Short mmCIF file of C-alpha atoms and ligand atoms in Angstrom, two decimals:
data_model
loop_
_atom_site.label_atom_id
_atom_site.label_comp_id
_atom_site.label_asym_id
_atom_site.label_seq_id
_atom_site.Cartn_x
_atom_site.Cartn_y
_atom_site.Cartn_z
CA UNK Z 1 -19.50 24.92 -10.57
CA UNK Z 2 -16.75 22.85 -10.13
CA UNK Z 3 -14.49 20.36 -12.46
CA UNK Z 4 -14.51 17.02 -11.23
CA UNK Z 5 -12.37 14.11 -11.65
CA UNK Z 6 -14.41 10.66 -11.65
CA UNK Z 7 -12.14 7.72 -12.04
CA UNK Z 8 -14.41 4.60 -13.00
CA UNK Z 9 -16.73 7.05 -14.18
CA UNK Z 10 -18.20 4.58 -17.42
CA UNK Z 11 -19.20 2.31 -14.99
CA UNK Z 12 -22.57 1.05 -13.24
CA UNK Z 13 -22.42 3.83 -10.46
CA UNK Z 14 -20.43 6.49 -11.80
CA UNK Z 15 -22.26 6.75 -14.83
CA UNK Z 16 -24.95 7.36 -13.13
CA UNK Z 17 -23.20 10.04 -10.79
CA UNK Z 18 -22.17 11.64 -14.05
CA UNK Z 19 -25.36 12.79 -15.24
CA UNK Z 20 -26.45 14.32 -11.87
CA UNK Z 21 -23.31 16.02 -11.43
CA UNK Z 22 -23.32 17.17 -15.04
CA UNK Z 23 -26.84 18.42 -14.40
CA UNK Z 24 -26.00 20.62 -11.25
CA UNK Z 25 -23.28 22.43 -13.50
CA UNK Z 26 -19.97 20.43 -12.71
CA UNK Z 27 -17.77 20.12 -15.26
CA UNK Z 28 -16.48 16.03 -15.90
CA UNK Z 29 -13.04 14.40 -16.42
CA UNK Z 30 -13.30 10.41 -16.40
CA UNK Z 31 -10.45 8.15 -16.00
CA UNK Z 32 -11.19 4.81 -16.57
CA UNK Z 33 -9.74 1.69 -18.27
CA UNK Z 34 -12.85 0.41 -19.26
CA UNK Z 35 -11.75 -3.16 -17.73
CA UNK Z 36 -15.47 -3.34 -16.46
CA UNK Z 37 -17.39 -0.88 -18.98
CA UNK Z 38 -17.82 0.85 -22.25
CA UNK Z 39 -17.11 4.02 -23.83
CA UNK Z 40 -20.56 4.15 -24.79
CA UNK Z 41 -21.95 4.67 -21.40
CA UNK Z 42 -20.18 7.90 -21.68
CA UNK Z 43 -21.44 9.09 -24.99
CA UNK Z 44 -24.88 8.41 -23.78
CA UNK Z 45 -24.26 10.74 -20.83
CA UNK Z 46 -23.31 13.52 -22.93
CA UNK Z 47 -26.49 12.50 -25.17
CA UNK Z 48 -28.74 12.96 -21.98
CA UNK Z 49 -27.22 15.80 -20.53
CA UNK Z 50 -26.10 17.58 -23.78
CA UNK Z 51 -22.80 18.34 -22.20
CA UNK Z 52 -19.23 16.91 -23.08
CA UNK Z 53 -16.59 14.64 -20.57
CA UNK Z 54 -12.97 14.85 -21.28
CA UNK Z 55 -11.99 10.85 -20.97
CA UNK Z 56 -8.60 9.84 -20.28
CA UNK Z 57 -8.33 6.23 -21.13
CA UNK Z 58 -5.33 4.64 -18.49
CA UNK Z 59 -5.34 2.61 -15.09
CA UNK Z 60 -5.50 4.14 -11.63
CA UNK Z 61 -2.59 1.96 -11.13
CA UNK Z 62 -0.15 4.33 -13.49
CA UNK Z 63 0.68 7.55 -12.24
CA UNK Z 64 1.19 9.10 -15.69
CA UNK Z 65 -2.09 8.49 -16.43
CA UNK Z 66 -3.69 9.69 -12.74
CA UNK Z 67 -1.13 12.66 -13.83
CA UNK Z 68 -2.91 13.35 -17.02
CA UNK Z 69 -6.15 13.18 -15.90
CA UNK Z 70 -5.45 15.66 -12.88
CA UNK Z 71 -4.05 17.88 -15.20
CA UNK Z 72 -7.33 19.03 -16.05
CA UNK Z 73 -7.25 21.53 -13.44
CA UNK Z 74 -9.50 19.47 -11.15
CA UNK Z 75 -11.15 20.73 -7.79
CA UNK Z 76 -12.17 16.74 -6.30
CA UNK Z 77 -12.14 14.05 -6.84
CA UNK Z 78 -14.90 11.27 -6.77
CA UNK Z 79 -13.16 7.56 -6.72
CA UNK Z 80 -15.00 4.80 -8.30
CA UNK Z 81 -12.32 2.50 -10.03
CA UNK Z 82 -12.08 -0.71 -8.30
CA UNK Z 83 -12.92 -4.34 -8.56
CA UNK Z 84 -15.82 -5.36 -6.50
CA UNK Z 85 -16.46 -9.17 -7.18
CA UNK Z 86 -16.63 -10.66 -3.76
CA UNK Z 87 -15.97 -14.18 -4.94
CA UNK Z 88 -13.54 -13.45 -7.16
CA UNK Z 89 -11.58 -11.74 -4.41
CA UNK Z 90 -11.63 -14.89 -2.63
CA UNK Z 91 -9.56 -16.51 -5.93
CA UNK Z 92 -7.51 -13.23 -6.95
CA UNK Z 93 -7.01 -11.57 -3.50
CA UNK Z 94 -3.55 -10.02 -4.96
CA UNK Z 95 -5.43 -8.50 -7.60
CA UNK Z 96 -8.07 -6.65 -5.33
CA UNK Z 97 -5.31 -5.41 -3.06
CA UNK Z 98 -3.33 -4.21 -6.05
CA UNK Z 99 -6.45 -2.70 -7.79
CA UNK Z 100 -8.12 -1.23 -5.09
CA UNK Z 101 -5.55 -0.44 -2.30
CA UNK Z 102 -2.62 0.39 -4.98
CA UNK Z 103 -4.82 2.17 -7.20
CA UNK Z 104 -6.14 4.50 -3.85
CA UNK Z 105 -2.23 5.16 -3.50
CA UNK Z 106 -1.06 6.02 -6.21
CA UNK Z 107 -4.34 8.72 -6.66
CA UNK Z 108 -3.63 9.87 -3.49
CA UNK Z 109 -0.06 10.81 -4.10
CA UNK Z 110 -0.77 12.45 -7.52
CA UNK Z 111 -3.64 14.59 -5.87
CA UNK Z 112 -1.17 15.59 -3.32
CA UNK Z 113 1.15 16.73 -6.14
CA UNK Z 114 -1.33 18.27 -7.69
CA UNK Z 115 -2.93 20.44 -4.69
CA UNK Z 116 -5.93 18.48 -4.94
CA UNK Z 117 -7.24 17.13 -1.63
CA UNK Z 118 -11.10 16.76 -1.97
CA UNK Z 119 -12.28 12.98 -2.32
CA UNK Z 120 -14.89 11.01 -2.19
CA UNK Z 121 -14.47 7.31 -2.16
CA UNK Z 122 -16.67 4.52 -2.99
CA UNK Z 123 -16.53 2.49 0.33
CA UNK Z 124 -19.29 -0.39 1.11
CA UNK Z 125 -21.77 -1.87 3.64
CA UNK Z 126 -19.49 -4.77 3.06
CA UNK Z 127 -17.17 -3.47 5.23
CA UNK Z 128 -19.73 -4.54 8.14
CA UNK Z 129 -19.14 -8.02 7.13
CA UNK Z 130 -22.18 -10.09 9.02
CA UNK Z 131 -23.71 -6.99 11.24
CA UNK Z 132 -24.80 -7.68 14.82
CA UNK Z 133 -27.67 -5.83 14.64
CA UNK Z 134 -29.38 -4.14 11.82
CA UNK Z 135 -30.12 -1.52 10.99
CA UNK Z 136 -26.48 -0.57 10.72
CA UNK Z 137 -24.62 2.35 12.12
CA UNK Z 138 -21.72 4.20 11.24
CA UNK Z 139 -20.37 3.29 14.87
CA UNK Z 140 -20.87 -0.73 13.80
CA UNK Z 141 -17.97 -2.53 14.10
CA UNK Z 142 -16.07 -2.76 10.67
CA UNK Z 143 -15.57 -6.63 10.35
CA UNK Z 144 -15.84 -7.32 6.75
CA UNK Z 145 -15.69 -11.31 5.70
CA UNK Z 146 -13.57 -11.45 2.21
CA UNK Z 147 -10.74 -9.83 0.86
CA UNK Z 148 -12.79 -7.44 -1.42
CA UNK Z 149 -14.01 -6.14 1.57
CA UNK Z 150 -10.86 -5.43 3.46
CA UNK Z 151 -9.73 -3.20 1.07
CA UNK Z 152 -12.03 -0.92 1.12
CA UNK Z 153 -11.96 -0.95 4.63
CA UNK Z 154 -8.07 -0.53 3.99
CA UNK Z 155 -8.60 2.40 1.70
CA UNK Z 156 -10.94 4.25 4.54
CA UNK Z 157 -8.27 3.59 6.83
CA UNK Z 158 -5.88 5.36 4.51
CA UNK Z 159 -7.80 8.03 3.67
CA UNK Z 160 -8.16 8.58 7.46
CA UNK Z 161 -4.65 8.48 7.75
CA UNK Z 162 -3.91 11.09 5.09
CA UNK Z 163 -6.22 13.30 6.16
CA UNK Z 164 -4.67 13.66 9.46
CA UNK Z 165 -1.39 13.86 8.19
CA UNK Z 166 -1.48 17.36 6.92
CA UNK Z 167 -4.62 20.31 6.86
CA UNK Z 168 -6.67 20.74 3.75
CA UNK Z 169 -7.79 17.41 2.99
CA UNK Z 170 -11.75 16.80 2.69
CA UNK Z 171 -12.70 13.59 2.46
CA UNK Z 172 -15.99 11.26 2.12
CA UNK Z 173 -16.25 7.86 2.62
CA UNK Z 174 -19.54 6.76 1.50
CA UNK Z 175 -20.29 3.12 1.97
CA UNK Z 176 -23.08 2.23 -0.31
CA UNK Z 177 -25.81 -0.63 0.26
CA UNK Z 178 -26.99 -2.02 -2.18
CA UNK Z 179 -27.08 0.14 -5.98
CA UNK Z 180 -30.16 -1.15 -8.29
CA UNK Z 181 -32.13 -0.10 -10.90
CA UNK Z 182 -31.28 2.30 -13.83
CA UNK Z 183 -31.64 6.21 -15.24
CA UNK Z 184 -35.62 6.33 -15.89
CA UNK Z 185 -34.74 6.54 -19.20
CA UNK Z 186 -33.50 3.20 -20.04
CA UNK Z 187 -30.04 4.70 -21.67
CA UNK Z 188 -27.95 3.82 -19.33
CA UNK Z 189 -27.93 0.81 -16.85
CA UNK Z 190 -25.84 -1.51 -15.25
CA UNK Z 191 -24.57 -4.00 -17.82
CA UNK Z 192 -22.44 -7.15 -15.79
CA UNK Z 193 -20.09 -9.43 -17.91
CA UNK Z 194 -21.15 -12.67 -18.22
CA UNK Z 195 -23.00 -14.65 -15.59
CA UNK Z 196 -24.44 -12.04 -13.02
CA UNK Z 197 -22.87 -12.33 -9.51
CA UNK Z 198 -26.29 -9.82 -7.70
CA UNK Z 199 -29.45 -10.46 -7.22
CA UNK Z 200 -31.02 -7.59 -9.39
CA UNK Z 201 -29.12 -8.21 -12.49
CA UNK Z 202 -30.11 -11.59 -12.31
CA UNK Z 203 -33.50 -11.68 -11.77
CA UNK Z 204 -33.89 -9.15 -15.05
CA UNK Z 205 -31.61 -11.36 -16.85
CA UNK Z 206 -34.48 -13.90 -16.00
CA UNK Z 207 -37.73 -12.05 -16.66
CA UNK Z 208 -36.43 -10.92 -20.14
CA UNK Z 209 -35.85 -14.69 -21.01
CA UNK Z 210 -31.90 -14.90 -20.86
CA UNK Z 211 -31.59 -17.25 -17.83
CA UNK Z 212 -34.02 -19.87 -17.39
CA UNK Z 213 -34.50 -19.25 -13.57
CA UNK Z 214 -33.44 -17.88 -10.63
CA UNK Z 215 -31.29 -19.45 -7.47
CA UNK Z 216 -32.75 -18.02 -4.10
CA UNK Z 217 -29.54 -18.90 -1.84
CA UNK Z 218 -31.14 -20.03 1.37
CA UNK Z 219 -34.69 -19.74 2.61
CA UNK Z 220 -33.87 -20.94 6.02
CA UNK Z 221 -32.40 -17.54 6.92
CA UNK Z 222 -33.38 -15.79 9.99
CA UNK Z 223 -36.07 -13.26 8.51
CA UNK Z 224 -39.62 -12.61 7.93
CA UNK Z 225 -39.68 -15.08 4.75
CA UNK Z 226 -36.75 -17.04 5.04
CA UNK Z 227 -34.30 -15.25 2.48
CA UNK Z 228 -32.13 -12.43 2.45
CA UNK Z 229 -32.99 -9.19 3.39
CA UNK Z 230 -31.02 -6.59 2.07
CA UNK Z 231 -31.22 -2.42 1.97
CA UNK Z 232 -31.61 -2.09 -1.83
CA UNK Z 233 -30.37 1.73 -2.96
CA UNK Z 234 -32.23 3.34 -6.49
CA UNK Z 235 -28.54 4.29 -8.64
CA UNK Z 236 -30.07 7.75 -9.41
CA UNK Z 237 -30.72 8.52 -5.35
CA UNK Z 238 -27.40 7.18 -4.30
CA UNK Z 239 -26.12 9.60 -7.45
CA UNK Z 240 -27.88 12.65 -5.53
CA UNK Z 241 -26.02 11.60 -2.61
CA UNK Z 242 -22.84 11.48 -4.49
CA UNK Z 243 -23.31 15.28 -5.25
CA UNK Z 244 -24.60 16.20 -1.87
CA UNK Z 245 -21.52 14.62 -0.37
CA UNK Z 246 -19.43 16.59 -2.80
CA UNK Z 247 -21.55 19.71 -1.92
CA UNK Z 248 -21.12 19.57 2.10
CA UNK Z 249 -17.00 19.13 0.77
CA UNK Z 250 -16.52 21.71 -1.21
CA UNK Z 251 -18.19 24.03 1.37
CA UNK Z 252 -16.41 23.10 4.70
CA UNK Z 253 -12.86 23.18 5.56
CA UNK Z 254 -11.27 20.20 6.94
CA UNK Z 255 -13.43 17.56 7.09
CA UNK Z 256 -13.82 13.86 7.63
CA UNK Z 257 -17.06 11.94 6.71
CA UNK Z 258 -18.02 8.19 6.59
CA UNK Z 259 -21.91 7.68 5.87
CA UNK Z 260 -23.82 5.02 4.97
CA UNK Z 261 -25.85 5.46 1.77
CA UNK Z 262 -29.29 3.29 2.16
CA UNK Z 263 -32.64 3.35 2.69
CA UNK Z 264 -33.03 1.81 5.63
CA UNK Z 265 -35.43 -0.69 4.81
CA UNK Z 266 -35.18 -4.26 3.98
CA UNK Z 267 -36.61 -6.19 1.59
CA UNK Z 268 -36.21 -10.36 0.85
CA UNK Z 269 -35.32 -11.66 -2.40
CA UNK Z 270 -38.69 -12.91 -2.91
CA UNK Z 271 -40.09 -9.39 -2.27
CA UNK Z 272 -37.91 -8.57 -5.33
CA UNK Z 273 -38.93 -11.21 -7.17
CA UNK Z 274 -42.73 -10.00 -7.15
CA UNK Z 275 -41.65 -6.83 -6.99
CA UNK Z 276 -39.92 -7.34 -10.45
CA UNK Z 277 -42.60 -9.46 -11.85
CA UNK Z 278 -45.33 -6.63 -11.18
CA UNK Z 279 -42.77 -3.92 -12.64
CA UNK Z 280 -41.92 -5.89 -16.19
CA UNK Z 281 -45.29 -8.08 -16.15
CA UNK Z 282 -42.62 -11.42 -16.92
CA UNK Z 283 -42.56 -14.28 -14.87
CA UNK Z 284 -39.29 -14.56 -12.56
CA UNK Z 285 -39.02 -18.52 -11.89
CA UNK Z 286 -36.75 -19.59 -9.31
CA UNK Z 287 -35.56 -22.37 -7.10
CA UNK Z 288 -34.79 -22.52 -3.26
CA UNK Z 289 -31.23 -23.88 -2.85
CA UNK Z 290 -28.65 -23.85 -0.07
CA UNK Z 291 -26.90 -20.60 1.49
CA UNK Z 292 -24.47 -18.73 -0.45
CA UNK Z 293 -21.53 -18.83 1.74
CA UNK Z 294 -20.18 -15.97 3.30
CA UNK Z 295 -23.46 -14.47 2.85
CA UNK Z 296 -25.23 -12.47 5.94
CA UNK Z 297 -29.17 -12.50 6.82
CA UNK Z 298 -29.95 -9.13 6.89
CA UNK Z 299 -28.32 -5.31 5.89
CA UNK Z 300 -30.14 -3.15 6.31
CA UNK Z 301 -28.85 0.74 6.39
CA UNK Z 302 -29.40 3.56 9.34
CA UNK Z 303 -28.96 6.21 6.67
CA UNK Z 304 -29.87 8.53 9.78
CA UNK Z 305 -26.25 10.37 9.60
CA UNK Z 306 -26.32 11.15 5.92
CA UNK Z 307 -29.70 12.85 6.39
CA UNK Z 308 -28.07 14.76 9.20
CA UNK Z 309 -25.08 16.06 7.49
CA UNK Z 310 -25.83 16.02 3.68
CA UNK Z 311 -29.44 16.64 4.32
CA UNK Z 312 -30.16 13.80 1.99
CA UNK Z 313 -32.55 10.39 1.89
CA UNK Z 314 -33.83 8.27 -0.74
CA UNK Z 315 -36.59 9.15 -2.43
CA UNK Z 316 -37.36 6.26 -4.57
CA UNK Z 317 -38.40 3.23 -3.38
CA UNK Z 318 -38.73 -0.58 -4.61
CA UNK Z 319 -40.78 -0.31 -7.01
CA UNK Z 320 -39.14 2.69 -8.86
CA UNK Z 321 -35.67 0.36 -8.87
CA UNK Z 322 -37.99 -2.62 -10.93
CA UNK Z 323 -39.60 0.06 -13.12
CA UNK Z 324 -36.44 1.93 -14.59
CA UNK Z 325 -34.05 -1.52 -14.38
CA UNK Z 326 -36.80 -3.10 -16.09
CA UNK Z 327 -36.51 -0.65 -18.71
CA UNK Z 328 -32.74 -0.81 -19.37
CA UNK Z 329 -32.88 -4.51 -19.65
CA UNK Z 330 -35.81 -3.96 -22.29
CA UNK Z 331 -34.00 -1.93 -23.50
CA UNK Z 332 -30.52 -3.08 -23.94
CA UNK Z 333 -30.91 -6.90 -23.46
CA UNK Z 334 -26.98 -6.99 -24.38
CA UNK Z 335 -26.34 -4.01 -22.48
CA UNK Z 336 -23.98 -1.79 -24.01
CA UNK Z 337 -23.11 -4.30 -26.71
P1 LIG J 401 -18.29 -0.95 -12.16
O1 LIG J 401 -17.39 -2.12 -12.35
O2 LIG J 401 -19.48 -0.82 -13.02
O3 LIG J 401 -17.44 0.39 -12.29
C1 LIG J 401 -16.07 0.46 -11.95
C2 LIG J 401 -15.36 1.21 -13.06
O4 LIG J 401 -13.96 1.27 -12.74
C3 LIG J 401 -15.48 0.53 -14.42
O5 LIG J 401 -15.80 1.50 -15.40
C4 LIG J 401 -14.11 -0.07 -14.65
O6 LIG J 401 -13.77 -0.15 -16.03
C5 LIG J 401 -13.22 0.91 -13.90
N1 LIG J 401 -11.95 0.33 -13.45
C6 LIG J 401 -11.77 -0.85 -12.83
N2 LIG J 401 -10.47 -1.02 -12.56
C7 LIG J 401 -9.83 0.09 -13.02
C8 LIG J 401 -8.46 0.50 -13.02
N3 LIG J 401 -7.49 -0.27 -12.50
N4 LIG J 401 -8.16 1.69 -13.56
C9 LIG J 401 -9.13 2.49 -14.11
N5 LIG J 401 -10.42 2.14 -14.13
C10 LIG J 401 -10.77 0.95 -13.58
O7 LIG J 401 -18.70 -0.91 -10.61
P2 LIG J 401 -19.80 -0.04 -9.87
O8 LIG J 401 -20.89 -0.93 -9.47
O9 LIG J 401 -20.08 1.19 -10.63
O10 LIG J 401 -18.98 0.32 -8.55
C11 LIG J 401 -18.26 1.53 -8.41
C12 LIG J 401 -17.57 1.54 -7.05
O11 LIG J 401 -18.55 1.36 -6.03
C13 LIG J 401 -16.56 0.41 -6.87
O12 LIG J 401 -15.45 0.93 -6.17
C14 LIG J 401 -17.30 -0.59 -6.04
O13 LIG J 401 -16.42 -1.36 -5.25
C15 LIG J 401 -18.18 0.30 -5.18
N6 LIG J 401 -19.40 -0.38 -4.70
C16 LIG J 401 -20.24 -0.98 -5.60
C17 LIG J 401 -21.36 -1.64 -5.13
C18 LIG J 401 -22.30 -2.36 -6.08
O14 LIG J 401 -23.04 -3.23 -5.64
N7 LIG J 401 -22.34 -2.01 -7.37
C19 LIG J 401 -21.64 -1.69 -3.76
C20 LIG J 401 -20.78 -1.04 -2.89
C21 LIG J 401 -19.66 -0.39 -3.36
N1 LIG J 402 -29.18 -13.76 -4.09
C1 LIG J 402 -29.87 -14.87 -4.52
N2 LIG J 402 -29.61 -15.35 -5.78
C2 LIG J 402 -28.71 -14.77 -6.62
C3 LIG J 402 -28.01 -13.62 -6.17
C4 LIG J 402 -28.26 -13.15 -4.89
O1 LIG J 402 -30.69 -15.42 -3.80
O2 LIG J 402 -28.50 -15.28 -7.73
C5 LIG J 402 -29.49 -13.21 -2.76
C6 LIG J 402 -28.31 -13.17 -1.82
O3 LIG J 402 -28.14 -14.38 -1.14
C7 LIG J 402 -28.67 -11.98 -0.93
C8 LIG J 402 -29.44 -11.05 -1.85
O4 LIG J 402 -29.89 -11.87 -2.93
O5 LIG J 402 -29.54 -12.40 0.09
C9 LIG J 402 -28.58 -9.93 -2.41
O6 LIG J 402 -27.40 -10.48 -2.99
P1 LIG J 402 -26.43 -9.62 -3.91
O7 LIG J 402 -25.35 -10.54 -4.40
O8 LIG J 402 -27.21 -8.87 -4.92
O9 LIG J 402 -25.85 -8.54 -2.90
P2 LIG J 402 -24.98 -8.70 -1.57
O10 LIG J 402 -25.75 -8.03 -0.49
O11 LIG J 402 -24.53 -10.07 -1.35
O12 LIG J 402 -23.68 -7.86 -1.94
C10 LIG J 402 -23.74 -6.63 -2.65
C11 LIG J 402 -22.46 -6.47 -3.46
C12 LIG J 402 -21.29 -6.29 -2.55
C13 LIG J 402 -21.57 -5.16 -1.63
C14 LIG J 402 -22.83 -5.39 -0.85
C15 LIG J 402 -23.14 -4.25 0.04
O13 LIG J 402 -22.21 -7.60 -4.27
O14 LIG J 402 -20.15 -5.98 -3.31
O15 LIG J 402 -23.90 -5.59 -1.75
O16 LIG J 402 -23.10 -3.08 -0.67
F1 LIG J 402 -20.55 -5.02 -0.78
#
């Protein structure tokens, strides 16, 4: 057992993460400044798991609050908080850098103050911009195409720094395809502000009747069917790797890790689309239109080193990610709200 810090914990992902780690016996602190969530996610993961999180409300960005929340007497921690809009990075580039580089900083100097030097770190296949070849290595080059993405390559490249700057620190960078679906029991979810910016939110926004139809951007793309293919993750298996990336941590000395989290296999937006109508029995209209820009053909994950060293894989597969978002959404057409 081991206390954990999770900042961004209330949201989409760490949620999530929070019930599995809960459920191995870890014992939770969130910081979070719910800029992107809600307290209630929280309360519902102490309702599933029947165990308490102590919740410090504050911003990465102040080190009083970072302070307070590693004052909790915390073994690692797992780093979530961050902005992750790509196009709104491409408007408020200053903000990302301040929010996700800043924010890294000042957490990093506080854990150093506080003797804690175990972290994993929310990193992101966008950091391989438009791949050369999929599916996608570690060893890819790191090219990423908007300012969202730079910082998180920024932040691996300071945690890399760090970590050889002095013994003791154990860190994982864990760069994540792409997170879908929900907990199977429709409690807790991913719940977007306004108009949804990914494909999965969107096309259950549709099939419950929120959003008259969907926009496929591009069906000229180089793939079996003409749209996107991406590497689409189940939130619950990409929570399992969570913990078995703290696990492997907690258990080594020194140590450095970057792994992809995936599947490693593709599927196009109109795969999801029937996918999704089979899973909630709804119609999914939608309408081919032009490329989104910035947007790449295919990602698709070789989650080959993650199996290696964490010993872990998915386990759930397409339809599993329609079945339990589907449910959310049913569930909680407002999300959280
Ligand atoms: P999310 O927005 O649901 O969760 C982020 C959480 O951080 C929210 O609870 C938000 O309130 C909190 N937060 C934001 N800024 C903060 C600040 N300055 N101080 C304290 N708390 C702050 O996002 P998510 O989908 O759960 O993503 C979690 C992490 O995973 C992010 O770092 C994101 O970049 C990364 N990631 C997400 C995806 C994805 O598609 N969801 C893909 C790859 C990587
Ligand atoms: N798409 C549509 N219509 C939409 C939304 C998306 O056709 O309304 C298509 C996209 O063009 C793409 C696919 O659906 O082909 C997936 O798009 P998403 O926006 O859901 O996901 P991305 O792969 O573009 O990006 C997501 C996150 C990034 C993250 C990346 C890799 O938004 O932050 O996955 O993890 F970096």
């Amino acid at each position: 057992m081991a206390r954990l810090l999770l900042t961004g914990g209330a949201g989409f992902i760490g949620s999530h993460t929070a019930v599995v780690l809960q459920q191995a016996g870890h014992q939770l602190v969130v910081l979070d400044s719910f800029s992107n969530s809600s307290p209630e996610a929280l309360r519902r993961v102490e309702a599933l798991t029947g165990q308490s999180i102590d919740v410090v409300t504050g911003d990465l960005r102040d080190p009083n609050a970072v302070e307070r929340a590693l004052a909790h007497g915390v073994d690692a921690v797992v780093h979530f908080a961050g902005l992750k809009a790509v196009g709104e990075s491409v408007e408020k580039p200053l903000l990302y850098w301040d929010v996700n580089l800043t924010g890294s900083r000042v957490l990093l100097e506080a854990m150093a103050a506080a003797g804690c030097r175990t972290l994993v770190f929310s990193s992101s296949a966008t950091v391989y911009g438009i791949p050369d070849h999929v599916p996608i290595p570690e060893a890819a080059p790191v090219q990423p195409n908007n300012p969202y993405g730079r910082t998180k390559a920024a932040v691996e490249q300071m945690l890399a720094d760090v970590a050889a700057s002095e013994p003791g620190w154990r860190v994982a960078s864990l760069r994540y395809f792409n997170p879908v679906g929900a907990h199977p029991s429709g409690q807790i979810g991913e719940d977007p502000l306004g108009i949804p910016n990914n494909l999965f939110p969107f096309v259950s926004q549709v099939a419950v009747g929120q959003r008259p139809h969907l926009k496929v951007f591009g069906s000229d793309w180089p793939t079996p069917d003409g749209t996107g293919v991406r590497d689409y993750i189940h939130v619950m298996d990409l929570a399992e790797g969570h913990r078995a990336a703290l696990e492997v941590l907690l258990d080594s000395a020194d140590q450095q890790l970057t792994l992809n989290l995936g599947s490693g296999q593709g599927h196009s937006v109109l795969k999801v689309v029937q996918a999704f109508e089979k899973a909630s029995g709804r119609p999914v209209p939608y309408e081919l239109v032009a490329r989104r820009p910035g947007d790449a053909a295919s990602t698709v994950a070789d989650p080959a080193l993650a199996k290696e060293l964490l010993g872990w894989s998915t386990r759930r597969g397409l339809e599993e990610c329609c079945r339990d978002g589907w449910a959310w959404q049913q569930a909680n057409p407002s999300g959280y709200r």
